[in-house]
Amino acid sequence: GQQLNQSPQSMFIQEGEDVSMNCTSSSIFNTWLWYKQDPGEGPVLLIALYKAGELTSNGRLTAQFGITRKDSFLNISASIPSDVGIYFCAGPDPLDSNYQLIWGAGTKLIIKP
Amino acid sequence: DSGVTQTPKHLITATGQRVTLRCSPRSGDLSVYWYQQSLDQGLQFLIQYYNGEERAKGNILERFSAQQFPDLHSELNLSSLELGDSALYFCASSVGGGLDTEAFFGQGTRLTVV
């Protein structure tokens, strides 16, 4: 079945650093969603992308819908302690008539004290 | 607050038992999704209901079942529980079952099987 590959799997960064992560698929997606999950909480939608090449910001977060439609990127500028968590990409499976959401395995962000 | 309500927040039970997890979707959302998340793992899709009908099935064990009621709330039933069933169970809802799949998650039910 369809898979979304997220990288890196985890990141150790210093407070104030910029962060970049990405999500790739083997087939074209029409929508990319980025979620963040805090420990013990449910994932929260950060950014939704609907058009190839689209660049959307939400505060210090910026996500891009890759022009090949097979990838997406999430950047966090000037990271702060509350950015810690797991970041998931997701998208409706274009090969599934129910457009079931497919999820990446997540990128765990850890900020070094 | 996502608007999705899950109860209970925590549940501790013994192996072999049966439990029911409950989810109330956001007002106006017709789709309910159930996910399982084991420790430090990604989200495993279990099942989706749309307007009372089963829409899609993922890696849901035969010991597990779910339903969506006329008022659109949903229940996930887990029976003959095993230690490996210990996990966070999330419910999510969205407006429809198609491309508008911006799903909103509840806070989850943490199930511990002892």
Tab-separated table of C-alpha atoms in Angstrom:
chain	number	residue	atom	x	y	z
A	1	GLY	CA	0.000	0.000	0.000
A	2	GLN	CA	0.879	3.637	-0.054
A	3	GLN	CA	3.535	4.843	2.357
A	4	LEU	CA	4.802	8.209	3.419
A	5	ASN	CA	8.446	8.361	4.373
A	6	GLN	CA	9.411	11.012	6.864
A	7	SER	CA	12.912	12.116	7.600
A	8	PRO	CA	14.734	12.540	9.744
A	9	GLN	CA	13.305	10.083	12.251
A	10	SER	CA	14.476	12.312	15.097
A	11	MET	CA	16.346	15.566	15.541
A	12	PHE	CA	18.352	16.939	18.421
A	13	ILE	CA	18.713	20.678	18.083
A	14	GLN	CA	19.640	23.715	20.119
A	15	GLU	CA	17.039	26.275	21.052
A	16	GLY	CA	17.023	29.025	18.456
A	17	GLU	CA	18.053	26.782	15.568
A	18	ASP	CA	16.013	26.367	12.435
A	19	VAL	CA	14.540	22.942	11.727
A	20	SER	CA	13.762	21.230	8.442
A	21	MET	CA	11.981	17.947	7.873
A	22	ASN	CA	10.388	16.320	4.887
A	23	CYS	CA	7.914	13.747	3.765
A	24	THR	CA	8.028	11.797	0.511
A	25	SER	CA	5.747	9.386	-1.260
A	26	SER	CA	6.083	7.052	-4.203
A	27	SER	CA	2.974	8.468	-5.834
A	28	ILE	CA	1.367	11.819	-6.346
A	29	PHE	CA	-0.625	13.301	-3.507
A	30	ASN	CA	-3.226	16.024	-3.874
A	31	THR	CA	-3.173	17.185	-0.281
A	32	TRP	CA	-0.464	17.309	2.352
A	33	LEU	CA	-1.211	17.755	6.027
A	34	TRP	CA	1.258	18.448	8.809
A	35	TYR	CA	0.393	17.595	12.389
A	36	LYS	CA	2.190	17.977	15.690
A	37	GLN	CA	1.713	15.651	18.623
A	38	ASP	CA	2.695	16.668	22.127
A	39	PRO	CA	3.444	13.860	24.581
A	40	GLY	CA	0.233	12.184	25.744
A	41	GLU	CA	-1.940	14.339	23.489
A	42	GLY	CA	-3.664	13.873	20.170
A	43	PRO	CA	-2.101	15.217	16.960
A	44	VAL	CA	-3.013	18.785	16.129
A	45	LEU	CA	-3.245	20.044	12.569
A	46	LEU	CA	-0.583	22.676	11.861
A	47	ILE	CA	-0.761	23.312	8.139
A	48	ALA	CA	-2.759	21.963	5.203
A	49	LEU	CA	-1.501	22.221	1.620
A	50	TYR	CA	-3.677	21.724	-1.443
A	51	LYS	CA	-1.718	22.894	-4.456
A	52	ALA	CA	1.648	21.942	-5.944
A	53	GLY	CA	4.223	24.601	-5.147
A	54	GLU	CA	2.078	26.105	-2.398
A	55	LEU	CA	3.990	27.653	0.479
A	56	THR	CA	2.003	28.253	3.650
A	57	SER	CA	3.060	29.692	6.972
A	58	ASN	CA	1.653	29.372	10.455
A	59	GLY	CA	3.715	31.577	12.751
A	60	ARG	CA	7.278	30.272	12.762
A	61	LEU	CA	6.226	27.209	10.765
A	62	THR	CA	6.353	27.095	6.991
A	63	ALA	CA	5.327	24.137	4.867
A	64	GLN	CA	5.633	23.593	1.152
A	65	PHE	CA	3.822	21.305	-1.253
A	66	GLY	CA	6.549	19.968	-3.552
A	67	ILE	CA	6.160	20.703	-7.242
A	68	THR	CA	6.441	17.004	-8.105
A	69	ARG	CA	3.488	16.439	-5.746
A	70	LYS	CA	5.427	13.556	-4.231
A	71	ASP	CA	6.913	15.460	-1.336
A	72	SER	CA	6.352	18.129	1.245
A	73	PHE	CA	8.596	20.050	3.604
A	74	LEU	CA	8.106	21.601	7.015
A	75	ASN	CA	10.427	24.227	8.395
A	76	ILE	CA	10.454	25.688	11.877
A	77	SER	CA	12.408	28.869	12.411
A	78	ALA	CA	14.108	29.891	15.669
A	79	SER	CA	12.965	26.808	17.602
A	80	ILE	CA	11.748	27.158	21.174
A	81	PRO	CA	11.224	24.517	23.893
A	82	SER	CA	7.511	24.147	23.183
A	83	ASP	CA	8.324	22.960	19.645
A	84	VAL	CA	9.303	19.617	21.168
A	85	GLY	CA	7.072	16.806	20.004
A	86	ILE	CA	6.454	14.503	17.085
A	87	TYR	CA	5.641	15.974	13.703
A	88	PHE	CA	3.578	13.844	11.343
A	89	CYS	CA	2.825	14.315	7.686
A	90	ALA	CA	-0.342	12.832	6.278
A	91	GLY	CA	-2.325	12.862	3.090
A	92	PRO	CA	-5.422	11.277	1.581
A	93	ASP	CA	-4.440	8.176	-0.391
A	94	PRO	CA	-5.102	9.080	-4.028
A	95	LEU	CA	-5.467	5.388	-4.887
A	96	ASP	CA	-8.139	4.798	-2.278
A	97	SER	CA	-11.701	5.611	-3.244
A	98	ASN	CA	-12.290	6.542	0.380
A	99	TYR	CA	-9.260	8.882	0.343
A	100	GLN	CA	-8.110	7.273	3.538
A	101	LEU	CA	-5.492	9.341	5.337
A	102	ILE	CA	-2.024	7.853	5.201
A	103	TRP	CA	0.467	8.843	7.871
A	104	GLY	CA	4.213	9.112	8.018
A	105	ALA	CA	5.992	7.573	11.002
A	106	GLY	CA	6.826	10.978	12.405
A	107	THR	CA	9.849	13.139	13.096
A	108	LYS	CA	10.631	13.491	16.788
A	109	LEU	CA	12.012	16.894	17.698
A	110	ILE	CA	14.109	17.138	20.826
A	111	ILE	CA	15.647	20.384	21.978
A	112	LYS	CA	18.929	20.162	23.822
A	113	PRO	CA	18.952	22.172	27.058
B	1	ASP	CA	-9.593	22.196	22.187
B	2	SER	CA	-10.223	20.249	18.976
B	3	GLY	CA	-13.915	19.719	19.711
B	4	VAL	CA	-13.490	15.933	19.676
B	5	THR	CA	-14.200	14.338	23.046
B	6	GLN	CA	-12.924	10.956	24.116
B	7	THR	CA	-13.749	9.090	27.288
B	8	PRO	CA	-12.335	7.747	29.430
B	9	LYS	CA	-8.934	9.426	29.410
B	10	HIS	CA	-7.272	6.504	31.171
B	11	LEU	CA	-8.283	2.882	31.503
B	12	ILE	CA	-6.535	0.068	33.331
B	13	THR	CA	-7.874	-3.423	32.928
B	14	ALA	CA	-6.811	-7.042	33.108
B	15	THR	CA	-6.001	-9.435	30.297
B	16	GLY	CA	-9.017	-11.190	28.879
B	17	GLN	CA	-11.363	-8.341	29.701
B	18	ARG	CA	-13.460	-6.194	27.388
B	19	VAL	CA	-13.571	-2.403	27.308
B	20	THR	CA	-15.466	0.247	25.393
B	21	LEU	CA	-13.947	3.545	24.349
B	22	ARG	CA	-16.205	6.405	23.425
B	23	CYS	CA	-15.800	9.297	21.018
B	24	SER	CA	-17.962	12.336	20.310
B	25	PRO	CA	-16.966	14.028	17.049
B	26	ARG	CA	-16.890	17.763	16.393
B	27	SER	CA	-20.267	19.264	15.767
B	28	GLY	CA	-21.148	18.804	12.093
B	29	ASP	CA	-18.494	16.168	11.383
B	30	LEU	CA	-19.853	12.983	9.847
B	31	SER	CA	-16.657	10.925	9.745
B	32	VAL	CA	-15.070	9.268	12.737
B	33	TYR	CA	-11.695	7.536	12.615
B	34	TRP	CA	-10.066	5.313	15.204
B	35	TYR	CA	-6.301	5.012	15.537
B	36	GLN	CA	-4.004	3.026	17.761
B	37	GLN	CA	-0.624	4.363	18.839
B	38	SER	CA	1.756	2.125	20.716
B	39	LEU	CA	4.640	3.593	22.686
B	40	ASP	CA	6.818	5.839	20.516
B	41	GLN	CA	5.154	4.567	17.359
B	42	GLY	CA	3.239	6.209	14.584
B	43	LEU	CA	-0.497	6.152	14.170
B	44	GLN	CA	-2.072	2.902	13.038
B	45	PHE	CA	-5.416	3.380	11.356
B	46	LEU	CA	-8.046	0.991	12.667
B	47	ILE	CA	-11.390	1.904	11.174
B	48	GLN	CA	-13.476	4.762	9.785
B	49	TYR	CA	-17.200	5.395	9.966
B	50	TYR	CA	-19.081	7.901	7.888
B	51	ASN	CA	-22.613	8.892	8.833
B	52	GLY	CA	-23.235	5.631	10.646
B	53	GLU	CA	-21.752	3.290	8.072
B	54	GLU	CA	-18.368	1.627	8.029
B	55	ARG	CA	-16.300	3.399	5.355
B	56	ALA	CA	-12.821	1.960	5.600
B	57	LYS	CA	-10.996	-0.661	7.567
B	58	GLY	CA	-7.337	-0.709	8.457
B	59	ASN	CA	-5.303	-2.996	10.657
B	60	ILE	CA	-8.094	-3.744	13.077
B	61	LEU	CA	-7.998	-7.056	14.914
B	62	GLU	CA	-11.018	-9.335	14.890
B	63	ARG	CA	-11.186	-8.896	18.676
B	64	PHE	CA	-11.890	-5.211	18.087
B	65	SER	CA	-15.074	-3.733	16.733
B	66	ALA	CA	-16.594	-0.316	16.395
B	67	GLN	CA	-19.838	1.376	15.557
B	68	GLN	CA	-21.192	4.839	14.927
B	69	PHE	CA	-24.579	5.712	16.338
B	70	PRO	CA	-27.348	7.897	14.855
B	71	ASP	CA	-26.148	10.855	16.932
B	72	LEU	CA	-22.733	10.279	15.276
B	73	HIS	CA	-20.850	9.377	18.406
B	74	SER	CA	-18.748	6.265	18.073
B	75	GLU	CA	-17.599	3.453	20.286
B	76	LEU	CA	-14.589	1.181	19.924
B	77	ASN	CA	-14.947	-2.170	21.626
B	78	LEU	CA	-11.842	-4.119	22.524
B	79	SER	CA	-12.317	-7.669	23.787
B	80	SER	CA	-10.161	-10.554	25.020
B	81	LEU	CA	-7.558	-7.966	25.831
B	82	GLU	CA	-3.892	-8.838	25.681
B	83	LEU	CA	-0.868	-7.079	27.134
B	84	GLY	CA	0.076	-5.932	23.649
B	85	ASP	CA	-3.167	-4.004	23.330
B	86	SER	CA	-1.835	-1.436	25.768
B	87	ALA	CA	-1.642	1.767	23.766
B	88	LEU	CA	-3.106	5.183	23.181
B	89	TYR	CA	-6.334	5.028	21.219
B	90	PHE	CA	-7.268	8.150	19.334
B	91	CYS	CA	-10.477	9.151	17.729
B	92	ALA	CA	-10.540	11.789	15.016
B	93	SER	CA	-13.353	13.377	13.088
B	94	SER	CA	-13.728	15.242	9.839
B	95	VAL	CA	-16.559	16.827	7.923
B	96	GLY	CA	-16.713	14.250	5.181
B	97	GLY	CA	-15.097	11.024	4.160
B	98	GLY	CA	-13.479	12.330	1.018
B	99	LEU	CA	-10.849	14.856	0.141
B	100	ASP	CA	-11.791	17.199	2.970
B	101	THR	CA	-9.946	14.942	5.324
B	102	GLU	CA	-8.528	17.493	7.685
B	103	ALA	CA	-9.009	15.308	10.684
B	104	PHE	CA	-9.219	16.694	14.197
B	105	PHE	CA	-8.143	14.487	17.046
B	106	GLY	CA	-9.355	13.895	20.535
B	107	GLN	CA	-6.938	13.690	23.432
B	108	GLY	CA	-6.978	9.922	23.365
B	109	THR	CA	-7.671	7.111	25.770
B	110	ARG	CA	-4.631	5.525	27.339
B	111	LEU	CA	-5.356	1.833	27.783
B	112	THR	CA	-3.157	-0.218	30.057
B	113	VAL	CA	-3.698	-3.961	30.123
B	114	VAL	CA	-2.137	-5.684	33.123
